[in-house]
Structure formats: C-alpha cells, structure tokens
Amino acid sequence: MNGVRIDLRLGGPGGHGKRRLYRARPNLPEAMSINAIHCTTVPAKPNAPVSWLKSRRLTAAQSPFATMHPAGGRPPWHWRSSCLYPRIAMKIQQLTRELIESGGIDAIAARDAPALRVLTDAERAASLRATLDARPDGDAWLFAYGSLIWNPTVHAQEHRTARIEGWHRAFCLTTVLGRGTTDNPGLTLGLDEGGVCHGVALRIDDAILERELSILWRREMLSGAYVPRWLDVFDADGARFGSAISFTIDRASCQYAGRLPRAEIIHRLANASGAIGSAADYLFQTCEGLRALGIPDPVLEALAEEVAAARDEKLAREE
C-alpha cells in the first residue's frame, strides 16, 4: 500500500465534520476503478498535506487499490445529502451527449444484452415524428423526473420546477444494460399511472428542437419501453404553463416491473450495476437532484434509506 489511505469527509446536513479513514488493499485489476466523491487522498503519516477532490476517478494505474475497508471498523454508509461514499465497481462509461451521438448506447446494448429487442433508427425516427406531429400549441418542454434532472444531455433554454398530474415516478422499468445486466437486472424510473409527480421542465428552443429530441430518443427510446406523451405541466402555484414530452412506462412492455414486491425492488437497486453505473447510484443521485431543487420525494427518500441499509448489510457480510 505504500502508506496510502483515503480519508472521507461526509458532507451535508448531519454530516459536516464527520471523517472516516479507509485503507485499501493492493492488486486492483486494470478493469476496475475507484470513485471517491468529495474525498481526500493523503499519505498515511501525521500532518500530511490534504488535497480536496470534488470528483475524481482513480484507475488501477494511478492507484493500485482493491477492496476498501475502514480503519478499525466496518464501511460507513452516508448518502442522504450528497451521495458521499467510496465505491468499487467495474470501470464504467459516463452517459454523455458524445456517447449518445456516437451510437455508444446501441453498442452497449449489442455487447451486454444481445437478446434485447432494440428499436431501429427508422422506428425511433417514426416515434419522434409522431410525437412532434402531436405537439400542442406553445413552447416545447421536456419533463425530467429521473436522471434527466441531474444529467439531461440535451440543451435547454430554460429550467423550472414543475408538476404533472395523473402519473407518478416509480422504479417500474427493468434494465439489463446500463444499470444492470442480464444475470443481475436493475431498475430505473418511469412514469406509471396515477398520482402526481414533481420534477423539472426543460424548455427546448424550436431552432434546435428536432436535433435535441433526436439525441433524447437515442437515449430514452432504446427498446420502446416508454410511451412519450405530451402532458400538461403546472408551476408551484398550480398554474398550467405548457405541455411537456414525458416518458411514461408502457405497461405492455416485457420490461415493465411495476408489480414487483418491495423486497425485490430493494434487492435489485442495492445489487445491480452495469456499463454506466449502479442502480443504487441512479437512485441516490435522483434523490440528491430533487433535494437540490427543493422538491424532495418522500417515497424515494424512504426507498433510498432501505437500499442504503441493504448495501451496508451486504458489505458487513462480505468482511
């Protein structure tokens, strides 16, 4: 180890000033990486200089660590304010605009889930054209309720908090790529029938609308498990300010998972990961994004706490 350690400061409400020391074991395979968000790496000796990192990935070549263990105890878990935790995972790809435009998502699907029925370019184009043909009068908005909140990958001229009615956010979409695998499927969010949902409305300028939606369709309409709809969006005072494209779940899709027992939902979110990250990270970042906007989702927060506990228990068993 050459005296290297990771010193993690836990931030946010209830976390200021808490610090946990992690020691790492060597021989990390080249295909692995360590992600430590808001952490420090310091030499393991007194009075060593500290270098704060906002977000950094340490590859095996940069830092030959393997499994992480806290000095003198079991791994702590802290996610509530900023998803602050070290994690070991297979090297992942960031879901970026460039990855989408280059066809990277389709390539990941072909590699990791060859049995998954993926929409052709012609099918996606037809779906997009049908959506645009059904566009109501007024500005074009996109309703973000999950990862589009914290990683939109499209250019928007305006962002504002919004509410839709008749639909609610739920982990109702099985994924076997990206945030899961065929052997260990994960879950991602969809809009399922009933209730209300608070999120973010993104206004896209008409001059770039088709280009931006084409990128969005490559991301969200990979397998056709969503049904894009124009839904009314309301502001905090209850006034309607437009219509937004909203990706609702297709209950007839083989990927629909809206009837899973809660224990299975927690298990999948706590354990599944894929080419672009873990299902748990997707959940935690969505919670963080909603809190940052001042519209926390109590249902999602409760689920995140259970998932965090399940992951903590798993780590304890593996020690």
mmCIF file of C-alpha atoms in Angstrom, residues 178-297:
data_model
loop_
_atom_site.group_PDB
_atom_site.id
_atom_site.type_symbol
_atom_site.label_atom_id
_atom_site.label_comp_id
_atom_site.label_asym_id
_atom_site.label_seq_id
_atom_site.Cartn_x
_atom_site.Cartn_y
_atom_site.Cartn_z
ATOM 1 C CA GLY A 178 -26.538 0.436 -18.271
ATOM 2 C CA ARG A 179 -27.687 -0.040 -14.648
ATOM 3 C CA GLY A 180 -27.982 -3.820 -14.663
ATOM 4 C CA THR A 181 -27.117 -6.986 -16.561
ATOM 5 C CA THR A 182 -28.998 -9.979 -17.936
ATOM 6 C CA ASP A 183 -27.847 -12.009 -14.915
ATOM 7 C CA ASN A 184 -28.497 -9.246 -12.404
ATOM 8 C CA PRO A 185 -31.168 -6.888 -13.786
ATOM 9 C CA GLY A 186 -31.537 -3.446 -12.334
ATOM 10 C CA LEU A 187 -34.386 -0.967 -12.215
ATOM 11 C CA THR A 188 -34.808 2.562 -13.479
ATOM 12 C CA LEU A 189 -37.591 5.097 -13.197
ATOM 13 C CA GLY A 190 -40.653 5.508 -15.335
ATOM 14 C CA LEU A 191 -43.891 7.426 -15.056
ATOM 15 C CA ASP A 192 -46.609 4.972 -14.059
ATOM 16 C CA GLU A 193 -50.327 5.637 -13.950
ATOM 17 C CA GLY A 194 -51.935 7.574 -11.103
ATOM 18 C CA GLY A 195 -50.957 10.273 -8.650
ATOM 19 C CA VAL A 196 -48.753 13.295 -9.270
ATOM 20 C CA CYS A 197 -45.063 13.837 -9.941
ATOM 21 C CA HIS A 198 -42.790 16.789 -9.236
ATOM 22 C CA GLY A 199 -39.763 17.325 -11.438
ATOM 23 C CA VAL A 200 -38.127 19.772 -13.816
ATOM 24 C CA ALA A 201 -39.483 21.184 -17.065
ATOM 25 C CA LEU A 202 -36.806 21.923 -19.680
ATOM 26 C CA ARG A 203 -37.735 24.312 -22.496
ATOM 27 C CA ILE A 204 -36.045 23.493 -25.793
ATOM 28 C CA ASP A 205 -35.813 26.151 -28.461
ATOM 29 C CA ASP A 206 -37.609 25.417 -31.728
ATOM 30 C CA ALA A 207 -34.453 26.107 -33.742
ATOM 31 C CA ILE A 208 -32.726 23.061 -32.227
ATOM 32 C CA LEU A 209 -35.762 21.021 -31.188
ATOM 33 C CA GLU A 210 -35.530 18.154 -33.677
ATOM 34 C CA ARG A 211 -31.791 17.763 -33.192
ATOM 35 C CA GLU A 212 -32.087 17.694 -29.406
ATOM 36 C CA LEU A 213 -35.034 15.313 -29.427
ATOM 37 C CA SER A 214 -33.195 13.009 -31.812
ATOM 38 C CA ILE A 215 -30.438 12.696 -29.189
ATOM 39 C CA LEU A 216 -33.034 12.221 -26.473
ATOM 40 C CA TRP A 217 -34.779 9.459 -28.445
ATOM 41 C CA ARG A 218 -31.489 7.585 -28.812
ATOM 42 C CA ARG A 219 -31.161 7.686 -25.045
ATOM 43 C CA GLU A 220 -34.715 7.058 -23.818
ATOM 44 C CA MET A 221 -36.294 5.093 -26.666
ATOM 45 C CA LEU A 222 -33.721 2.335 -26.909
ATOM 46 C CA SER A 223 -36.163 -0.555 -26.611
ATOM 47 C CA GLY A 224 -39.540 1.156 -26.819
ATOM 48 C CA ALA A 225 -40.404 0.508 -23.169
ATOM 49 C CA TYR A 226 -41.569 4.126 -22.812
ATOM 50 C CA VAL A 227 -44.536 5.840 -24.396
ATOM 51 C CA PRO A 228 -43.725 9.528 -24.989
ATOM 52 C CA ARG A 229 -46.712 11.771 -24.283
ATOM 53 C CA TRP A 230 -47.392 15.493 -24.154
ATOM 54 C CA LEU A 231 -48.601 16.210 -20.633
ATOM 55 C CA ASP A 232 -49.686 19.478 -19.048
ATOM 56 C CA VAL A 233 -47.095 20.963 -16.676
ATOM 57 C CA PHE A 234 -48.014 23.140 -13.705
ATOM 58 C CA ASP A 235 -45.977 25.568 -11.621
ATOM 59 C CA ALA A 236 -45.789 25.777 -7.827
ATOM 60 C CA ASP A 237 -48.950 27.892 -7.738
ATOM 61 C CA GLY A 238 -50.922 25.335 -9.724
ATOM 62 C CA ALA A 239 -50.984 27.342 -12.956
ATOM 63 C CA ARG A 240 -50.510 25.466 -16.217
ATOM 64 C CA PHE A 241 -47.630 26.912 -18.230
ATOM 65 C CA GLY A 242 -47.342 24.479 -21.116
ATOM 66 C CA SER A 243 -47.117 20.912 -22.358
ATOM 67 C CA ALA A 244 -44.071 18.707 -21.949
ATOM 68 C CA ILE A 245 -42.844 15.488 -23.505
ATOM 69 C CA SER A 246 -42.976 12.926 -20.717
ATOM 70 C CA PHE A 247 -41.693 9.368 -20.930
ATOM 71 C CA THR A 248 -44.427 7.169 -19.458
ATOM 72 C CA ILE A 249 -43.994 3.446 -18.986
ATOM 73 C CA ASP A 250 -45.568 1.011 -21.425
ATOM 74 C CA ARG A 251 -47.316 -1.478 -19.172
ATOM 75 C CA ALA A 252 -47.480 -3.940 -22.060
ATOM 76 C CA SER A 253 -43.685 -3.984 -22.368
ATOM 77 C CA CYS A 254 -41.793 -7.078 -21.239
ATOM 78 C CA GLN A 255 -39.598 -4.659 -19.261
ATOM 79 C CA TYR A 256 -42.470 -3.385 -17.143
ATOM 80 C CA ALA A 257 -41.725 -4.111 -13.477
ATOM 81 C CA GLY A 258 -44.419 -2.140 -11.696
ATOM 82 C CA ARG A 259 -45.742 -5.112 -9.744
ATOM 83 C CA LEU A 260 -42.546 -6.272 -8.067
ATOM 84 C CA PRO A 261 -42.599 -6.826 -4.280
ATOM 85 C CA ARG A 262 -40.811 -4.086 -2.360
ATOM 86 C CA ALA A 263 -38.164 -6.534 -1.152
ATOM 87 C CA GLU A 264 -37.266 -7.352 -4.758
ATOM 88 C CA ILE A 265 -37.091 -3.660 -5.684
ATOM 89 C CA ILE A 266 -34.695 -3.031 -2.804
ATOM 90 C CA HIS A 267 -32.608 -6.075 -3.726
ATOM 91 C CA ARG A 268 -32.238 -5.014 -7.344
ATOM 92 C CA LEU A 269 -31.407 -1.412 -6.533
ATOM 93 C CA ALA A 270 -28.886 -2.453 -3.905
ATOM 94 C CA ASN A 271 -27.088 -5.023 -6.037
ATOM 95 C CA ALA A 272 -27.410 -4.307 -9.756
ATOM 96 C CA SER A 273 -24.903 -2.376 -11.832
ATOM 97 C CA GLY A 274 -23.962 -2.124 -15.475
ATOM 98 C CA ALA A 275 -21.918 -0.291 -18.055
ATOM 99 C CA ILE A 276 -22.890 3.224 -16.938
ATOM 100 C CA GLY A 277 -23.109 2.680 -13.185
ATOM 101 C CA SER A 278 -25.132 1.130 -10.394
ATOM 102 C CA ALA A 279 -28.861 1.182 -9.881
ATOM 103 C CA ALA A 280 -28.276 2.470 -6.346
ATOM 104 C CA ASP A 281 -26.258 5.422 -7.611
ATOM 105 C CA TYR A 282 -29.086 6.275 -10.019
ATOM 106 C CA LEU A 283 -31.491 6.330 -7.074
ATOM 107 C CA PHE A 284 -29.211 8.348 -4.803
ATOM 108 C CA GLN A 285 -28.403 10.947 -7.456
ATOM 109 C CA THR A 286 -32.087 11.387 -8.249
ATOM 110 C CA CYS A 287 -32.810 11.976 -4.562
ATOM 111 C CA GLU A 288 -29.969 14.473 -4.416
ATOM 112 C CA GLY A 289 -31.181 16.280 -7.543
ATOM 113 C CA LEU A 290 -34.719 16.612 -6.207
ATOM 114 C CA ARG A 291 -33.498 17.858 -2.830
ATOM 115 C CA ALA A 292 -31.287 20.441 -4.535
ATOM 116 C CA LEU A 293 -34.379 21.773 -6.316
ATOM 117 C CA GLY A 294 -36.352 21.969 -3.086
ATOM 118 C CA ILE A 295 -38.788 19.244 -4.156
ATOM 119 C CA PRO A 296 -37.669 16.107 -2.271
ATOM 120 C CA ASP A 297 -39.682 12.965 -2.896
#
